Coordinates of N, CA and C in Angstrom, one line a residue:
S1 N -4.8 -2.4 16.5 CA -6.3 -2.1 16.5 C -6.7 -1.7 17.9
V2 N -7.3 -0.5 18.0 CA -7.7 0.0 19.3 C -8.9 -0.9 19.8
S3 N -9.8 -1.3 18.9 CA -11.0 -2.0 19.4 C -10.5 -3.4 19.9
K4 N -9.5 -4.0 19.3 CA -9.1 -5.3 19.8 C -7.9 -5.3 20.8
N5 N -7.5 -4.1 21.1 CA -6.4 -3.9 22.0 C -5.2 -4.7 21.7
N6 N -4.8 -4.6 20.4 CA -3.6 -5.4 20.0 C -2.9 -4.6 18.9
F7 N -1.7 -5.1 18.4 CA -1.0 -4.5 17.4 C -0.8 -5.5 16.3
E8 N -0.7 -5.0 15.1 CA -0.4 -5.8 13.9 C 1.1 -5.5 13.5
K9 N 1.9 -6.5 13.4 CA 3.3 -6.3 13.0 C 3.6 -6.8 11.6
L10 N 4.1 -6.0 10.8 CA 4.5 -6.4 9.4 C 6.0 -6.1 9.3
D11 N 6.7 -6.9 8.6 CA 8.1 -6.6 8.5 C 8.3 -5.7 7.2
K12 N 9.5 -5.2 7.0 CA 9.8 -4.2 6.0 C 9.6 -4.8 4.6
Y13 N 9.7 -6.1 4.5 CA 9.6 -6.7 3.2 C 8.2 -6.7 2.6
V14 N 7.2 -6.6 3.5 CA 5.8 -6.5 3.0 C 5.6 -5.2 2.1
G15 N 6.1 -4.1 2.6 CA 6.1 -2.9 1.9 C 6.9 -2.9 0.6
R16 N 8.0 -3.5 0.6 CA 8.9 -3.6 -0.6 C 8.2 -4.4 -1.7
K17 N 7.4 -5.4 -1.4 CA 6.8 -6.3 -2.3 C 5.5 -5.8 -2.8
A18 N 4.9 -4.8 -2.1 CA 3.6 -4.3 -2.4 C 3.5 -3.5 -3.7
S19 N 2.4 -3.8 -4.4 CA 2.1 -2.9 -5.6 C 1.6 -1.5 -5.0
E20 N 1.4 -0.6 -5.9 CA 1.0 0.7 -5.4 C -0.4 0.6 -4.8
T21 N -1.3 -0.2 -5.3 CA -2.6 -0.4 -4.7 C -2.5 -1.1 -3.3
E22 N -1.6 -2.1 -3.2 CA -1.4 -2.8 -2.0 C -0.8 -1.9 -0.9
F23 N 0.2 -1.1 -1.4 CA 0.8 -0.1 -0.4 C -0.2 0.9 0.0
R24 N -1.1 1.4 -0.8 CA -2.2 2.3 -0.4 C -3.1 1.6 0.6
E25 N -3.4 0.4 0.5 CA -4.2 -0.4 1.4 C -3.5 -0.6 2.8
L26 N -2.2 -0.8 2.7 CA -1.4 -0.9 3.9 C -1.4 0.4 4.7
L27 N -1.3 1.5 4.0 CA -1.3 2.8 4.6 C -2.7 3.1 5.2
E28 N -3.7 2.8 4.4 CA -5.1 2.9 4.9 C -5.3 2.2 6.2
N29 N -4.8 1.0 6.2 CA -4.9 0.1 7.4 C -4.2 0.7 8.6
F30 N -3.0 1.3 8.3 CA -2.1 1.9 9.3 C -2.8 3.1 10.0
F31 N -3.5 3.9 9.2 CA -4.1 5.1 9.7 C -5.6 4.8 10.1
N32 N -6.0 3.6 10.1 CA -7.4 3.3 10.5 C -7.4 2.9 12.0
N33 N -8.2 3.6 12.7 CA -8.4 3.3 14.2 C -9.9 3.0 14.4
N34 N -10.2 1.9 15.0 CA -11.5 1.6 15.4 C -12.5 1.8 14.3
G35 N -12.2 1.5 13.1 CA -13.1 1.6 12.0 C -13.1 2.9 11.3
F36 N -12.3 3.9 11.7 CA -12.3 5.2 11.1 C -10.9 5.6 10.7
L37 N -10.9 6.2 9.5 CA -9.6 6.7 9.0 C -9.2 8.0 9.7
R38 N -8.0 8.0 10.3 CA -7.6 9.2 11.1 C -7.1 10.3 10.1
R39 N -8.0 10.9 9.5 CA -7.7 12.0 8.5 C -6.9 13.1 9.2
D40 N -7.1 13.4 10.5 CA -6.3 14.4 11.1 C -4.9 14.0 11.2
I41 N -4.6 12.8 11.4 CA -3.2 12.3 11.4 C -2.6 12.3 10.0
I42 N -3.4 11.9 9.0 CA -2.9 11.9 7.6 C -2.6 13.3 7.2
S43 N -3.4 14.2 7.5 CA -3.2 15.7 7.1 C -1.9 16.2 7.8
H44 N -1.7 15.8 9.0 CA -0.5 16.2 9.8 C 0.8 15.6 9.1
V45 N 0.7 14.3 8.7 CA 1.9 13.6 8.1 C 2.1 14.3 6.8
I46 N 1.1 14.6 6.0 CA 1.3 15.2 4.7 C 2.1 16.5 4.9
N47 N 1.7 17.3 5.9 CA 2.4 18.6 6.2 C 3.8 18.3 6.6
K48 N 4.1 17.3 7.4 CA 5.4 17.0 7.8 C 6.3 16.5 6.6
I49 N 5.7 15.8 5.7 CA 6.4 15.4 4.5 C 6.8 16.5 3.6
R50 N 5.8 17.5 3.5 CA 6.1 18.7 2.7 C 7.3 19.5 3.3
D51 N 7.3 19.6 4.6 CA 8.4 20.3 5.3 C 9.7 19.5 5.1
M52 N 9.7 18.2 5.2 CA 10.9 17.4 5.0 C 11.4 17.5 3.6
R53 N 10.5 17.5 2.6 CA 10.9 17.7 1.3 C 11.6 19.1 1.1
E54 N 11.1 20.1 1.7 CA 11.7 21.4 1.6 C 13.1 21.4 2.2
S55 N 13.3 20.8 3.3 CA 14.6 20.7 4.0 C 15.6 19.9 3.1
L56 N 15.1 18.8 2.6 CA 16.0 17.9 1.8 C 16.5 18.6 0.5
L57 N 15.7 19.5 0.0 CA 16.1 20.2 -1.2 C 17.4 21.0 -1.0
D58 N 17.6 21.4 0.3 CA 18.8 22.2 0.6 C 20.0 21.4 1.0
L59 N 19.9 20.0 1.0 CA 21.0 19.1 1.4 C 21.7 18.7 0.1
N60 N 22.6 19.5 -0.4 CA 23.3 19.2 -1.6 C 24.3 18.1 -1.3
Q61 N 24.4 17.1 -2.2 CA 25.4 16.0 -2.1 C 25.0 15.0 -1.1
F62 N 24.0 15.1 -0.3 CA 23.6 14.0 0.6 C 22.8 13.0 -0.1
R63 N 23.0 11.7 0.2 CA 22.2 10.6 -0.3 C 21.8 9.7 0.8
F64 N 20.6 9.2 0.7 CA 19.9 8.4 1.8 C 19.6 7.0 1.3
Y65 N 20.6 6.3 0.7 CA 20.5 5.0 0.3 C 20.0 4.1 1.3
S66 N 18.9 3.3 1.0 CA 18.3 2.3 1.9 C 17.8 2.9 3.2
S67 N 17.6 4.2 3.3 CA 17.0 4.7 4.5 C 15.5 4.5 4.5
S68 N 14.9 4.7 5.6 CA 13.5 4.4 5.7 C 12.8 5.6 6.4
L69 N 11.5 5.7 6.4 CA 10.7 6.6 7.1 C 10.0 5.9 8.3
L70 N 10.1 6.5 9.4 CA 9.4 6.0 10.6 C 8.2 7.0 10.9
I71 N 7.0 6.5 10.9 CA 5.8 7.4 11.2 C 5.2 6.8 12.4
I72 N 5.1 7.7 13.4 CA 4.5 7.3 14.7 C 3.4 8.2 15.1
Y73 N 2.3 7.7 15.5 CA 1.2 8.5 16.0 C 0.4 7.7 17.1
E74 N -0.2 8.4 18.0 CA -1.0 7.8 19.1 C -2.3 7.3 18.5
G75 N -2.6 6.0 18.6 CA -3.8 5.5 18.0 C -5.1 5.9 18.8
Q76 N -4.9 6.1 20.1 CA -6.1 6.5 20.9 C -6.3 8.0 20.6
H77 N -7.5 8.3 20.1 CA -7.9 9.7 19.9 C -8.5 10.3 21.1
F78 N -7.9 11.4 21.6 CA -8.4 12.1 22.8 C -9.0 13.4 22.3
S79 N -10.2 13.7 22.8 CA -10.8 15.0 22.7 C -10.2 15.9 23.7
D80 N -10.4 17.2 23.6 CA -9.8 18.1 24.6 C -10.4 17.8 26.0
S81 N -11.6 17.4 26.2 CA -12.2 17.1 27.5 C -11.6 15.8 28.0
E82 N -11.4 14.8 27.1 CA -10.7 13.6 27.6 C -9.3 13.8 28.0
A83 N -8.6 14.6 27.2 CA -7.2 14.9 27.6 C -7.1 15.6 28.9
A84 N -8.0 16.6 29.1 CA -8.0 17.3 30.4 C -8.3 16.4 31.5
G85 N -9.2 15.4 31.3 CA -9.5 14.5 32.3 C -8.4 13.5 32.7
S86 N -7.4 13.4 31.8 CA -6.3 12.5 32.1 C -5.4 13.0 33.2
F87 N -5.5 14.3 33.5 CA -4.7 14.9 34.5 C -5.3 14.9 35.9
E88 N -6.5 14.3 36.0 CA -7.2 14.3 37.3 C -6.5 13.5 38.4
S89 N -5.6 12.6 38.1 CA -4.8 11.9 39.1 C -3.7 12.7 39.7
E90 N -3.3 13.8 39.0 CA -2.3 14.7 39.5 C -2.7 15.3 40.8
D91 N -1.8 15.5 41.8 CA -2.2 16.1 43.1 C -2.4 17.6 42.8
S92 N -1.5 18.2 41.9 CA -1.7 19.6 41.6 C -0.9 19.8 40.3
M93 N -1.4 20.8 39.6 CA -0.7 21.2 38.4 C -1.0 22.7 38.1
D94 N 0.0 23.5 37.9 CA -0.3 24.9 37.6 C -0.8 25.1 36.2
C95 N -1.4 26.2 35.9 CA -2.0 26.5 34.6 C -0.9 26.4 33.5
D96 N 0.2 27.0 33.8 CA 1.3 27.0 32.7 C 1.7 25.6 32.3
S97 N 1.9 24.7 33.3 CA 2.2 23.3 33.0 C 1.1 22.6 32.3
F98 N -0.1 22.8 32.7 CA -1.3 22.2 32.0 C -1.3 22.7 30.6
N99 N -1.2 24.0 30.4 CA -1.3 24.5 29.0 C -0.2 24.0 28.1
A100 N 1.0 23.9 28.7 CA 2.2 23.4 27.9 C 2.0 22.0 27.5
T101 N 1.4 21.2 28.4 CA 1.1 19.7 28.2 C 0.1 19.6 27.1
M102 N -1.0 20.4 27.2 CA -2.0 20.4 26.2 C -1.5 20.8 24.8
R103 N -0.7 21.8 24.8 CA -0.1 22.3 23.5 C 0.7 21.2 22.9
S104 N 1.5 20.5 23.7 CA 2.4 19.5 23.2 C 1.6 18.3 22.6
R105 N 0.4 18.0 23.2 CA -0.4 16.9 22.7 C -1.0 17.3 21.4
K106 N -1.4 18.6 21.2 CA -2.0 19.0 20.0 C -1.0 19.2 18.8
T107 N 0.2 19.6 19.1 CA 1.2 19.8 18.1 C 1.9 18.5 17.7
S108 N 1.8 17.5 18.4 CA 2.6 16.3 18.1 C 1.6 15.2 17.7
L109 N 0.7 15.4 16.8 CA -0.2 14.4 16.4 C 0.5 13.2 15.8
A110 N 1.6 13.5 15.1 CA 2.4 12.4 14.6 C 3.8 12.8 14.4
K111 N 4.7 11.9 14.4 CA 6.2 12.2 14.2 C 6.6 11.4 13.0
I112 N 7.4 12.0 12.2 CA 8.0 11.3 11.0 C 9.4 11.6 11.0
K113 N 10.2 10.5 10.9 CA 11.7 10.5 11.1 C 12.3 9.7 9.9
I114 N 13.4 10.2 9.4 CA 14.3 9.4 8.5 C 15.1 8.5 9.4
I115 N 15.2 7.2 9.1 CA 16.0 6.3 9.9 C 16.8 5.4 9.0
D116 N 17.7 4.6 9.6 CA 18.5 3.6 8.8 C 19.5 4.3 8.0
F117 N 20.5 5.0 8.6 CA 21.5 5.8 7.9 C 22.8 5.0 7.5
A118 N 22.7 3.6 7.6 CA 24.0 2.8 7.4 C 24.6 3.1 6.1
N119 N 23.8 3.3 5.0 CA 24.3 3.5 3.7 C 24.2 4.9 3.2
A120 N 23.9 5.9 4.1 CA 23.7 7.3 3.7 C 25.1 7.9 3.4
T121 N 25.2 8.8 2.5 CA 26.5 9.5 2.3 C 26.3 11.0 2.4
M122 N 27.3 11.7 2.8 CA 27.3 13.1 2.9 C 28.7 13.6 2.5
P123 N 28.8 14.8 2.0 CA 30.0 15.4 1.4 C 31.1 15.5 2.5
G124 N 32.3 15.2 2.1 CA 33.5 15.5 2.9 C 33.8 14.5 4.0
V125 N 33.1 13.3 4.1 CA 33.5 12.4 5.1 C 34.8 11.6 4.8
F126 N 34.9 11.1 3.6 CA 36.1 10.4 3.2 C 36.6 11.1 1.9
A127 N 37.9 11.1 1.8 CA 38.5 11.9 0.6 C 38.2 11.2 -0.7
D128 N 38.0 9.9 -0.7 CA 37.7 9.2 -2.0 C 36.2 9.0 -2.3
D129 N 35.3 9.7 -1.5 CA 33.9 9.5 -1.7 C 33.5 10.1 -3.1
L130 N 32.6 9.4 -3.7 CA 31.9 9.9 -4.9 C 31.1 11.1 -4.5
V131 N 31.3 12.2 -5.3 CA 30.6 13.4 -5.0 C 29.4 13.5 -5.9
H132 N 28.2 13.6 -5.2 CA 26.9 13.7 -5.9 C 26.5 15.2 -5.9
E133 N 26.0 15.6 -7.0 CA 25.5 17.0 -7.2 C 24.0 17.1 -6.9
G134 N 23.6 18.1 -6.2 CA 22.2 18.3 -6.0 C 21.6 17.5 -4.8
P135 N 20.4 17.7 -4.5 CA 19.7 16.9 -3.5 C 19.4 15.5 -4.0
D136 N 19.1 14.6 -3.1 CA 18.8 13.2 -3.4 C 17.5 13.1 -4.1
A137 N 17.5 13.1 -5.4 CA 16.3 13.0 -6.2 C 15.5 11.8 -6.0
G138 N 16.1 10.6 -5.7 CA 15.4 9.4 -5.5 C 14.6 9.5 -4.2
F139 N 15.2 9.9 -3.1 CA 14.5 10.0 -1.8 C 13.4 11.0 -1.9
L140 N 13.6 12.1 -2.6 CA 12.6 13.2 -2.8 C 11.4 12.6 -3.6
L141 N 11.7 11.8 -4.6 CA 10.7 11.1 -5.4 C 9.8 10.2 -4.5
G142 N 10.5 9.4 -3.7 CA 9.8 8.6 -2.7 C 8.8 9.3 -1.8
L143 N 9.4 10.5 -1.3 CA 8.5 11.3 -0.4 C 7.3 11.9 -1.2
E144 N 7.6 12.3 -2.5 CA 6.5 12.9 -3.3 C 5.4 11.8 -3.5
N145 N 5.9 10.6 -3.9 CA 4.9 9.5 -4.1 C 4.1 9.2 -2.9
L146 N 4.8 9.1 -1.7 CA 4.1 8.9 -0.5 C 3.0 10.0 -0.2
Q147 N 3.5 11.2 -0.4 CA 2.6 12.4 -0.2 C 1.3 12.2 -1.1
D148 N 1.6 11.9 -2.4 CA 0.4 11.7 -3.4 C -0.6 10.7 -2.9
I149 N 0.0 9.5 -2.4 CA -0.9 8.5 -1.9 C -1.7 8.9 -0.7
L150 N -1.0 9.5 0.3 CA -1.7 10.0 1.5 C -2.7 11.1 1.1
E151 N -2.4 12.0 0.2 CA -3.4 13.0 -0.3 C -4.7 12.3 -0.9
S152 N -4.5 11.3 -1.6 CA -5.6 10.6 -2.2 C -6.4 9.9 -1.1
L153 N -5.7 9.3 -0.1 CA -6.4 8.7 1.0 C -7.3 9.8 1.8
Y154 N -6.6 10.9 2.0 CA -7.3 12.0 2.7 C -8.5 12.5 2.0
E155 N -8.4 12.5 0.6 CA -9.5 13.1 -0.2 C -10.7 12.1 -0.4
D156 N -10.4 10.8 -0.2 CA -11.5 9.8 -0.3 C -12.7 10.1 0.6
E157 N -13.8 9.7 0.2 CA -15.0 9.8 1.0 C -14.8 9.0 2.3
P158 N -15.1 9.6 3.4 CA -15.0 8.9 4.7 C -16.0 7.7 4.7
R159 N -15.5 6.6 5.2 CA -16.4 5.4 5.4 C -15.9 4.6 6.6
V160 N -16.9 3.9 7.1 CA -16.6 3.1 8.3 C -16.1 1.8 7.9
R161 N -15.0 1.3 8.4 CA -14.5 0.0 8.2 C -14.5 -0.8 9.4
K162 N -14.6 -2.1 9.3 CA -14.6 -2.9 10.4 C -13.1 -2.9 11.0
P163 N -12.9 -2.8 12.3 CA -11.6 -2.7 12.8 C -10.9 -4.0 12.7

């Protein structure tokens, strides 16, 4: 919580036990900063999930058993003027460096990564591996469900929540 200057930690089992409604509430809480839903971040994550799904469609025979998604974003929202002001402590900075830094802040609203590859399989690693045909339909289904939930969050009427 930005307003309380603290973090809430939940272990992976909370999400595994959650119903769809509870999971949606967990996501809403995750994307809520200082009482406001970060729709800019949600939109960015939705686009990243779409890109990830497209990439995974081309990974024939790969399986991501027990893998997870890691979603990271900066909770503190900076306007362009605030971001520019954060460089005031620098002794000097040329325009190219400044512009590159500002571009990187704008394009990296959030990062989404696949993690936990301990049980992932890919073709050709071991001779006796079971060969799977096509992309990982289960992982793709999970991404599609996550995307649907995030799209419904994004489309909801904005409302102020207590942080």
